[in-house]
Tab-separated table of C-alpha atoms in Angstrom:
chain	number	residue	atom	x	y	z
A	20	MET	CA	-278.527	-101.473	32.467
A	21	ALA	CA	-277.161	-98.387	30.703
A	22	ALA	CA	-273.901	-98.812	32.572
A	23	ILE	CA	-273.696	-102.446	31.461
A	24	ILE	CA	-274.424	-101.834	27.780
A	25	SER	CA	-271.408	-99.864	26.594
A	26	ALA	CA	-270.293	-98.808	23.150
A	27	VAL	CA	-268.125	-101.942	22.970
A	28	THR	CA	-271.198	-104.070	23.749
A	29	VAL	CA	-273.189	-102.520	20.915
A	30	ILE	CA	-270.293	-102.691	18.439
A	31	SER	CA	-269.583	-106.327	19.336
A	32	LEU	CA	-273.196	-107.349	18.772
A	33	LEU	CA	-273.373	-105.363	15.519
A	34	VAL	CA	-270.191	-107.017	14.219
A	35	THR	CA	-271.648	-110.428	15.045
A	36	ALA	CA	-274.875	-109.538	13.234
A	37	LEU	CA	-272.869	-108.315	10.226
A	38	TYR	CA	-270.977	-111.616	10.168
A	39	ALA	CA	-274.299	-113.440	10.150
A	40	VAL	CA	-275.604	-111.409	7.193
A	41	ILE	CA	-272.370	-111.923	5.234
A	42	SER	CA	-272.566	-115.653	5.942
A	43	VAL	CA	-276.135	-116.008	4.682
A	44	VAL	CA	-275.455	-113.988	1.529
A	45	THR	CA	-272.276	-115.963	0.808
A	46	ALA	CA	-273.947	-119.301	1.417
A	47	TYR	CA	-276.966	-118.568	-0.759
A	48	SER	CA	-274.674	-117.326	-3.525
A	49	LEU	CA	-272.620	-120.547	-3.411
A	50	CYS	CA	-275.713	-122.740	-3.363
A	51	LYS	CA	-277.303	-120.856	-6.251
A	52	ARG	CA	-274.140	-121.261	-8.322
A	53	LYS	CA	-274.157	-125.027	-7.693
A	54	ASN	CA	-277.950	-125.415	-8.115
A	55	ILE	CA	-278.500	-126.475	-4.497
A	56	SER	CA	-282.191	-125.889	-3.816
A	57	SER	CA	-282.505	-127.489	-0.363
A	58	ALA	CA	-283.280	-124.871	2.278
A	59	ILE	CA	-281.645	-127.019	4.965
A	60	GLU	CA	-278.399	-127.243	3.003
A	61	LYS	CA	-278.411	-123.482	2.476
A	62	TRP	CA	-278.713	-122.867	6.205
A	63	VAL	CA	-276.041	-125.461	6.966
A	64	VAL	CA	-273.640	-123.706	4.604
A	65	SER	CA	-274.629	-120.346	6.136
A	66	TRP	CA	-273.740	-121.627	9.588
A	67	LEU	CA	-270.437	-123.069	8.403
A	68	VAL	CA	-269.404	-119.789	6.771
A	69	PHE	CA	-270.350	-117.916	9.953
A	70	ASP	CA	-268.501	-120.483	12.057
A	71	ALA	CA	-265.351	-120.154	9.957
A	72	ILE	CA	-265.425	-116.347	10.119
A	73	ILE	CA	-265.754	-116.435	13.912
A	74	HIS	CA	-262.923	-118.946	14.293
A	75	PHE	CA	-260.491	-117.096	12.037
A	76	THR	CA	-261.255	-113.421	12.706
A	77	LEU	CA	-262.218	-113.429	16.391
A	78	GLU	CA	-260.781	-116.529	18.031
A	79	GLY	CA	-257.602	-116.412	15.967
A	80	PRO	CA	-256.563	-113.024	17.399
A	81	PHE	CA	-257.520	-114.248	20.877
A	82	VAL	CA	-255.039	-117.125	20.594
A	83	ILE	CA	-252.300	-114.737	19.459
A	84	LEU	CA	-253.001	-112.181	22.194
A	85	SER	CA	-253.192	-114.865	24.883
A	86	SER	CA	-249.953	-116.451	23.681
A	87	LEU	CA	-248.076	-113.127	23.851
A	88	GLY	CA	-249.650	-111.850	27.067
A	89	THR	CA	-253.205	-111.466	28.301
A	90	VAL	CA	-256.347	-110.041	26.771
A	91	GLU	CA	-256.907	-107.986	29.906
A	92	ASN	CA	-253.672	-106.028	29.449
A	93	SER	CA	-253.741	-105.851	25.654
A	94	THR	CA	-254.340	-102.543	23.890
A	95	HIS	CA	-254.990	-104.109	20.475
A	96	PHE	CA	-258.434	-103.332	19.071
A	97	THR	CA	-259.276	-107.039	18.692
A	98	ALA	CA	-258.912	-107.410	22.471
A	99	LEU	CA	-261.904	-105.128	23.068
A	100	LEU	CA	-264.449	-107.818	22.171
A	101	TRP	CA	-262.782	-110.377	24.441
A	102	GLN	CA	-262.477	-107.847	27.240
A	103	GLU	CA	-266.232	-107.383	26.901
A	104	TYR	CA	-266.864	-111.146	26.920
A	105	GLY	CA	-264.462	-111.471	29.849
A	106	LYS	CA	-267.023	-109.618	31.948
A	107	ALA	CA	-269.122	-112.813	31.737
A	108	ASP	CA	-266.246	-115.335	31.941
A	109	LYS	CA	-263.089	-114.048	33.636
A	110	ARG	CA	-260.881	-116.838	32.269
A	111	TRP	CA	-260.805	-115.202	28.864
A	112	LEU	CA	-258.988	-112.216	30.340
A	113	VAL	CA	-256.058	-114.027	31.949
A	114	SER	CA	-254.862	-116.553	29.342
A	115	ASP	CA	-256.341	-119.539	31.151
A	116	PRO	CA	-254.432	-122.621	29.860
A	117	THR	CA	-257.562	-124.699	29.274
A	118	ILE	CA	-259.320	-121.915	27.379
A	119	VAL	CA	-256.298	-121.062	25.235
A	120	SER	CA	-255.688	-124.743	24.447
A	121	LEU	CA	-259.300	-125.217	23.351
A	122	GLU	CA	-259.201	-122.055	21.267
A	123	MET	CA	-256.050	-123.269	19.509
A	124	LEU	CA	-257.934	-126.456	18.608
A	125	THR	CA	-260.848	-124.354	17.411
A	126	VAL	CA	-258.755	-122.055	15.228
A	127	PHE	CA	-256.371	-124.596	13.704
A	128	LEU	CA	-258.755	-127.562	13.357
A	129	ASP	CA	-262.385	-126.439	13.441
A	130	GLY	CA	-261.840	-123.416	11.195
A	131	PRO	CA	-260.268	-125.395	8.325
A	132	LEU	CA	-262.852	-128.165	8.772
A	133	CYS	CA	-265.609	-125.588	8.220
A	134	VAL	CA	-264.032	-124.536	4.935
A	135	ILE	CA	-263.526	-128.157	3.843
A	136	LEU	CA	-267.117	-129.001	4.730
A	137	VAL	CA	-268.505	-126.070	2.740
A	138	TYR	CA	-266.513	-127.290	-0.264
A	139	ALA	CA	-267.714	-130.867	0.295
A	140	ILE	CA	-271.359	-129.761	0.384
A	141	VAL	CA	-271.359	-127.497	-2.661
A	142	GLU	CA	-269.314	-129.985	-4.690
A	143	ASP	CA	-271.262	-133.009	-3.397
A	144	LYS	CA	-268.164	-134.888	-2.206
A	145	HIS	CA	-268.359	-138.406	-0.783
A	146	TYR	CA	-266.520	-137.430	2.431
A	147	ARG	CA	-269.033	-134.718	3.355
A	148	HIS	CA	-270.684	-136.462	6.306
A	149	PHE	CA	-267.403	-137.799	7.681
A	150	VAL	CA	-266.073	-134.238	7.921
A	151	GLN	CA	-269.404	-133.013	9.282
A	152	ILE	CA	-269.396	-135.563	12.097
A	153	VAL	CA	-265.776	-134.821	13.022
A	154	LEU	CA	-266.438	-131.064	13.083
A	155	CYS	CA	-269.596	-131.382	15.185
A	156	VAL	CA	-267.886	-133.643	17.729
A	157	CYS	CA	-264.995	-131.165	17.997
A	158	GLU	CA	-267.407	-128.272	18.547
A	159	LEU	CA	-269.327	-130.155	21.231
A	160	TYR	CA	-266.103	-131.254	22.933
A	161	GLY	CA	-264.888	-127.666	22.968
A	162	GLY	CA	-268.114	-126.444	24.549
A	163	TRP	CA	-268.072	-129.169	27.202
A	164	MET	CA	-264.439	-128.610	28.160
A	165	THR	CA	-264.949	-124.853	28.272
A	166	PHE	CA	-267.542	-124.991	31.029
A	167	CYS	CA	-267.332	-128.372	32.743
A	168	PRO	CA	-264.021	-127.727	34.591
A	169	ASP	CA	-265.410	-124.474	35.977
A	170	TRP	CA	-268.695	-126.102	36.982
A	171	PHE	CA	-266.814	-128.693	39.036
A	172	VAL	CA	-265.290	-125.990	41.221
A	173	GLY	CA	-268.468	-123.973	41.665
A	174	SER	CA	-268.230	-121.661	38.618
A	175	PRO	CA	-266.061	-118.996	40.276
A	176	ASN	CA	-265.208	-117.376	36.940
A	177	LEU	CA	-268.732	-117.160	35.513
A	178	VAL	CA	-270.829	-114.063	36.143
A	179	THR	CA	-274.397	-115.352	36.412
A	180	ASP	CA	-276.066	-112.537	38.357
A	181	ASN	CA	-276.321	-110.294	35.302
A	182	ALA	CA	-278.980	-110.964	32.661
A	183	LEU	CA	-276.904	-109.718	29.702
A	184	TYR	CA	-273.805	-111.684	30.652
A	185	LEU	CA	-275.705	-114.848	31.576
A	186	TRP	CA	-278.378	-115.158	28.903
A	187	VAL	CA	-276.759	-113.400	25.948
A	188	TYR	CA	-273.014	-113.969	26.346
A	189	LEU	CA	-272.927	-117.321	28.131
A	190	VAL	CA	-276.165	-119.099	27.243
A	191	PHE	CA	-277.115	-117.785	23.793
A	192	PHE	CA	-273.750	-117.457	22.083
A	193	ASN	CA	-272.296	-120.645	23.551
A	194	GLY	CA	-275.595	-122.461	23.083
A	195	LEU	CA	-275.369	-121.929	19.327
A	196	TRP	CA	-272.286	-124.161	19.274
A	197	VAL	CA	-274.238	-126.884	21.055
A	198	VAL	CA	-277.665	-126.868	19.408
A	199	ILE	CA	-276.486	-126.481	15.800
A	200	PRO	CA	-273.763	-129.174	15.934
A	201	LEU	CA	-276.285	-131.558	17.498
A	202	ALA	CA	-278.748	-130.807	14.685
A	203	MET	CA	-276.036	-131.381	12.082
A	204	LEU	CA	-275.074	-134.676	13.719
A	205	TRP	CA	-278.694	-135.741	13.445
A	206	GLN	CA	-278.707	-134.737	9.781
A	207	SER	CA	-275.627	-136.886	9.135
A	208	TRP	CA	-277.193	-139.786	11.045
A	209	VAL	CA	-280.350	-139.634	8.903
A	210	GLN	CA	-278.411	-139.355	5.641
A	211	LEU	CA	-276.063	-142.230	6.476
A	212	ARG	CA	-278.943	-144.407	7.674
A	213	GLU	CA	-280.793	-143.875	4.400
A	214	ALA	CA	-277.657	-144.500	2.356
A	215	LEU	CA	-276.799	-147.762	4.125
A	216	SER	CA	-280.266	-149.201	4.725
A	217	PRO	CA	-281.359	-152.179	2.534
A	218	ARG	CA	-283.164	-151.028	-0.575
A	219	ARG	CA	-286.615	-152.446	-1.289
A	220	PRO	CA	-287.252	-153.500	-4.888
A	221	THR	CA	-289.251	-150.861	-6.651
A	222	SER	CA	-291.688	-151.316	-9.511
A	223	LEU	CA	-290.599	-150.188	-12.959
A	224	LYS	CA	-291.769	-146.679	-13.738
A	225	LEU	CA	-292.776	-146.003	-17.317
A	226	SER	CA	-292.190	-142.599	-18.774
A	227	GLY	CA	-294.368	-141.033	-21.388
A	228	GLY	CA	-298.026	-141.466	-22.200
A	229	SER	CA	-300.194	-144.416	-23.150
A	230	SER	CA	-298.351	-144.894	-26.445
A	231	SER	CA	-295.094	-145.514	-24.576
A	232	GLN	CA	-296.818	-147.982	-22.299
A	233	GLY	CA	-298.321	-149.724	-25.292
A	234	SER	CA	-294.956	-149.945	-27.008
A	235	TYR	CA	-293.386	-151.377	-23.857
A	236	THR	CA	-296.186	-153.952	-23.579
A	237	SER	CA	-295.720	-154.942	-27.200
A	238	ILE	CA	-291.994	-155.463	-26.658
A	239	ILE	CA	-292.661	-157.698	-23.648
A	240	GLN	CA	-295.257	-159.724	-25.563
A	241	THR	CA	-292.861	-160.137	-28.490
A	242	LYS	CA	-290.119	-161.394	-26.167
A	243	ILE	CA	-292.554	-163.839	-24.552
A	244	SER	CA	-293.688	-165.100	-27.954
A	245	LYS	CA	-290.091	-165.613	-29.077
A	246	SER	CA	-289.323	-167.429	-25.846
A	247	GLU	CA	-292.337	-169.714	-26.279
A	248	SER	CA	-291.409	-170.378	-29.908
A	249	SER	CA	-287.858	-171.303	-28.928
A	250	SER	CA	-289.199	-173.628	-26.245
A	251	ILE	CA	-291.590	-175.351	-28.688
A	252	GLU	CA	-288.841	-175.652	-31.276
A	253	SER	CA	-286.482	-177.252	-28.765
A	254	SER	CA	-289.191	-179.716	-27.686
A	255	SER	CA	-289.878	-180.649	-31.320
A	256	ARG	CA	-286.216	-181.319	-31.977
A	257	GLY	CA	-285.981	-183.550	-28.930
A	258	TYR	CA	-289.058	-185.490	-30.006
A	259	ASN	CA	-287.694	-186.033	-33.532
A	260	LEU	CA	-284.353	-187.270	-32.192
A	261	ARG	CA	-286.090	-189.799	-29.938
A	262	LYS	CA	-288.304	-190.943	-32.821
A	263	ARG	CA	-285.308	-191.570	-35.092
A	264	ASN	CA	-283.584	-193.584	-32.404
């Protein structure tokens, strides 16, 4: 195990943890500024900030390195993390066309969508759930197309006989981009269902104490009395007209 956990392993995990802390602090600061008290919304914004940071600062350099050569042969410091992850999935080392294509989609579409969605949430924009659904579907599509092609040919590029590579690198980190998008899709489903469902008529709520209720009752009684008086007056006029004729 000591041979597996290298300095790059520790640094990579620490950087990821630091990103997570920065994301939570940033999200809670934004929500506090906009008076967003919902704990769920705070965690959604935290995830989106974390997601955007990962897409731009980690996957962005991967796309550049893979477009110019391969991560395996790169000496740039940003290649170290992907060389470490490549121990679990060899395709990330050799500029696999499917992986690079998906990462381009992730960097140039998913990253900006995360930023737009954060803005839509904190500013309470009407297009929030549309963007959220699009982003979640893109994330799930990316996860499926990352692993499904390799599964069909017997997973020759995945290292599954090592606990760290299997459960931490492959299952945990990739699983985040499956479980959380699914949860956010469910959130959008619930919110849209509530917004579009037929509203039941609700009883009038009176504010204030008994004096307010008494005043409201008096107003209603006055209106009823006026209505009855108008009705009696109209009936009397009709009777007088008939009598004259």
